Amino acid sequence: MHKINLPLAVYLSRKTMPDKKMIINLNNYRNWSYIVSNQVKKAYCKAVEPLVRGLILEPRLALLFTYYKGSKRISDRSNVLCIHEKFFLDALVELGCIEDDNDNFIKCTQFDGDEIDKNNPRVEVVIVERTK
């Protein structure tokens, strides 16, 4: 079992202005151009790399994504977690942790939420390598 804390946002550098904070959720994802989406995905992969360095995972993974909100504000956890799942699995493939992120390798994914951590809002993923 592996537990990894993922950031809720990444920053894109800009030439003449301060870095832009890109909050990762479905609402933003659908509005980004394909160029911005690709930049965010690369920044996410770069942020995840030190967290998974050297991790080699066998097929039949079970994943539990938990959303830790920064406040009691009502949110739609699937809007947050679905994009984190996509970006995280694509990063695992890109970084060589898994061969592919298709159904042969990822057997189940679960989303959990309603957790509050005012000091450290995040997405936590628990990876379990299943044998059956």
mmCIF file of C-alpha atoms in Angstrom:
data_model
loop_
_atom_site.group_PDB
_atom_site.id
_atom_site.type_symbol
_atom_site.label_atom_id
_atom_site.label_comp_id
_atom_site.label_asym_id
_atom_site.label_seq_id
_atom_site.Cartn_x
_atom_site.Cartn_y
_atom_site.Cartn_z
ATOM 1 C CA MET A 1 0.000 0.000 0.000
ATOM 2 C CA HIS A 2 1.247 3.469 -0.923
ATOM 3 C CA LYS A 3 -0.185 6.789 0.327
ATOM 4 C CA ILE A 4 0.599 9.933 -1.663
ATOM 5 C CA ASN A 5 -0.527 13.525 -1.044
ATOM 6 C CA LEU A 6 -1.273 15.391 -4.256
ATOM 7 C CA PRO A 7 -1.515 19.177 -4.683
ATOM 8 C CA LEU A 8 -4.872 20.822 -5.408
ATOM 9 C CA ALA A 9 -3.185 23.239 -7.808
ATOM 10 C CA VAL A 10 -0.019 23.773 -9.813
ATOM 11 C CA TYR A 11 1.609 26.985 -10.983
ATOM 12 C CA LEU A 12 2.395 27.941 -14.559
ATOM 13 C CA SER A 13 5.290 30.319 -15.033
ATOM 14 C CA ARG A 14 4.762 33.442 -17.123
ATOM 15 C CA LYS A 15 7.340 35.775 -18.637
ATOM 16 C CA THR A 16 6.174 39.209 -17.528
ATOM 17 C CA MET A 17 3.708 38.477 -14.714
ATOM 18 C CA PRO A 18 3.694 36.378 -11.538
ATOM 19 C CA ASP A 19 3.164 32.624 -11.867
ATOM 20 C CA LYS A 20 -0.473 31.666 -12.428
ATOM 21 C CA LYS A 21 -2.139 29.309 -9.967
ATOM 22 C CA MET A 22 -4.078 26.626 -11.838
ATOM 23 C CA ILE A 23 -6.634 24.902 -9.613
ATOM 24 C CA ILE A 24 -7.224 21.377 -10.862
ATOM 25 C CA ASN A 25 -10.888 20.484 -11.227
ATOM 26 C CA LEU A 26 -13.321 19.574 -13.981
ATOM 27 C CA ASN A 27 -14.842 23.059 -14.225
ATOM 28 C CA ASN A 28 -11.464 24.616 -14.986
ATOM 29 C CA TYR A 29 -10.278 21.693 -17.139
ATOM 30 C CA ARG A 30 -13.203 21.985 -19.538
ATOM 31 C CA ASN A 31 -12.521 25.708 -20.026
ATOM 32 C CA TRP A 32 -8.783 25.463 -20.646
ATOM 33 C CA SER A 33 -7.521 25.437 -24.206
ATOM 34 C CA TYR A 34 -5.702 22.254 -25.188
ATOM 35 C CA ILE A 35 -2.426 24.172 -24.905
ATOM 36 C CA VAL A 36 -3.094 25.302 -21.321
ATOM 37 C CA SER A 37 -4.425 21.854 -20.404
ATOM 38 C CA ASN A 38 -1.199 20.273 -21.649
ATOM 39 C CA GLN A 39 0.894 22.790 -19.691
ATOM 40 C CA VAL A 40 -1.072 22.076 -16.499
ATOM 41 C CA LYS A 41 -0.728 18.326 -17.043
ATOM 42 C CA LYS A 42 3.062 18.664 -17.451
ATOM 43 C CA ALA A 43 3.307 20.830 -14.322
ATOM 44 C CA TYR A 44 1.240 18.249 -12.417
ATOM 45 C CA CYS A 45 3.528 15.440 -13.603
ATOM 46 C CA LYS A 46 6.535 17.456 -12.466
ATOM 47 C CA ALA A 47 4.932 18.007 -9.034
ATOM 48 C CA VAL A 48 4.127 14.287 -8.688
ATOM 49 C CA GLU A 49 7.556 13.041 -9.811
ATOM 50 C CA PRO A 50 9.390 13.373 -6.463
ATOM 51 C CA LEU A 51 6.432 11.715 -4.704
ATOM 52 C CA VAL A 52 6.554 8.533 -6.828
ATOM 53 C CA ARG A 53 10.239 8.359 -7.778
ATOM 54 C CA GLY A 54 11.367 4.719 -7.917
ATOM 55 C CA LEU A 55 7.841 3.356 -7.514
ATOM 56 C CA ILE A 56 7.124 0.380 -9.795
ATOM 57 C CA LEU A 57 3.562 -0.919 -9.549
ATOM 58 C CA GLU A 58 2.159 -4.236 -10.726
ATOM 59 C CA PRO A 59 -1.165 -4.494 -12.617
ATOM 60 C CA ARG A 60 -4.524 -4.802 -10.848
ATOM 61 C CA LEU A 61 -4.297 -1.611 -8.818
ATOM 62 C CA ALA A 62 -7.049 -0.317 -6.561
ATOM 63 C CA LEU A 63 -7.020 3.436 -5.946
ATOM 64 C CA LEU A 64 -8.734 5.483 -3.258
ATOM 65 C CA PHE A 65 -8.762 9.243 -3.833
ATOM 66 C CA THR A 66 -9.751 11.379 -0.825
ATOM 67 C CA TYR A 67 -10.431 15.097 -1.086
ATOM 68 C CA TYR A 68 -9.373 17.111 1.966
ATOM 69 C CA LYS A 69 -11.062 20.503 1.670
ATOM 70 C CA GLY A 70 -9.675 23.674 3.206
ATOM 71 C CA SER A 71 -13.042 24.766 4.604
ATOM 72 C CA LYS A 72 -16.580 23.586 5.319
ATOM 73 C CA ARG A 73 -17.720 25.057 2.015
ATOM 74 C CA ILE A 74 -19.839 22.629 0.009
ATOM 75 C CA SER A 75 -18.059 21.259 -3.046
ATOM 76 C CA ASP A 76 -18.531 18.599 -5.690
ATOM 77 C CA ARG A 77 -15.741 16.132 -4.918
ATOM 78 C CA SER A 78 -16.094 14.285 -8.224
ATOM 79 C CA ASN A 79 -15.296 17.537 -10.092
ATOM 80 C CA VAL A 80 -12.007 17.671 -8.225
ATOM 81 C CA LEU A 81 -11.129 13.992 -8.032
ATOM 82 C CA CYS A 82 -11.922 12.920 -11.605
ATOM 83 C CA ILE A 83 -9.269 15.254 -13.047
ATOM 84 C CA HIS A 84 -6.775 14.322 -10.337
ATOM 85 C CA GLU A 85 -7.331 10.662 -11.197
ATOM 86 C CA LYS A 86 -6.695 11.341 -14.886
ATOM 87 C CA PHE A 87 -3.628 13.530 -14.362
ATOM 88 C CA PHE A 88 -2.185 11.240 -11.669
ATOM 89 C CA LEU A 89 -2.546 8.063 -13.730
ATOM 90 C CA ASP A 90 -1.114 9.779 -16.812
ATOM 91 C CA ALA A 91 1.816 10.916 -14.647
ATOM 92 C CA LEU A 92 2.378 7.349 -13.387
ATOM 93 C CA VAL A 93 2.552 6.139 -16.994
ATOM 94 C CA GLU A 94 4.802 9.029 -18.058
ATOM 95 C CA LEU A 95 7.158 8.427 -15.119
ATOM 96 C CA GLY A 96 7.349 4.665 -15.748
ATOM 97 C CA CYS A 97 5.559 3.580 -12.559
ATOM 98 C CA ILE A 98 2.929 1.651 -14.515
ATOM 99 C CA GLU A 99 2.901 0.388 -18.080
ATOM 100 C CA ASP A 100 -0.557 1.740 -18.925
ATOM 101 C CA ASP A 101 -3.626 3.119 -17.172
ATOM 102 C CA ASN A 102 -6.214 0.969 -18.928
ATOM 103 C CA ASP A 103 -8.577 -1.589 -17.355
ATOM 104 C CA ASN A 104 -5.899 -4.292 -17.352
ATOM 105 C CA PHE A 105 -3.846 -2.253 -14.872
ATOM 106 C CA ILE A 106 -6.400 -0.201 -12.924
ATOM 107 C CA LYS A 107 -9.108 -2.479 -11.504
ATOM 108 C CA CYS A 108 -11.037 -0.030 -9.345
ATOM 109 C CA THR A 109 -11.087 3.584 -8.305
ATOM 110 C CA GLN A 110 -12.990 5.029 -5.381
ATOM 111 C CA PHE A 111 -13.643 8.676 -4.536
ATOM 112 C CA ASP A 112 -14.055 9.804 -0.945
ATOM 113 C CA GLY A 113 -14.516 13.242 0.507
ATOM 114 C CA ASP A 114 -16.118 15.271 3.259
ATOM 115 C CA GLU A 115 -12.760 15.588 5.001
ATOM 116 C CA ILE A 116 -11.548 19.000 6.146
ATOM 117 C CA ASP A 117 -7.937 20.020 6.713
ATOM 118 C CA LYS A 118 -7.697 23.815 6.947
ATOM 119 C CA ASN A 119 -3.899 23.723 7.220
ATOM 120 C CA ASN A 120 -3.214 21.315 4.364
ATOM 121 C CA PRO A 121 -5.995 20.995 1.759
ATOM 122 C CA ARG A 122 -5.062 18.261 -0.702
ATOM 123 C CA VAL A 123 -5.996 15.123 -2.547
ATOM 124 C CA GLU A 124 -4.682 11.949 -0.969
ATOM 125 C CA VAL A 125 -4.396 8.787 -3.025
ATOM 126 C CA VAL A 126 -3.937 5.338 -1.542
ATOM 127 C CA ILE A 127 -2.670 2.735 -4.001
ATOM 128 C CA VAL A 128 -3.218 -0.939 -3.234
ATOM 129 C CA GLU A 129 -1.655 -3.629 -5.396
ATOM 130 C CA ARG A 130 -4.299 -6.350 -5.595
ATOM 131 C CA THR A 131 -3.494 -9.992 -6.222
ATOM 132 C CA LYS A 132 -6.973 -11.114 -7.380
#
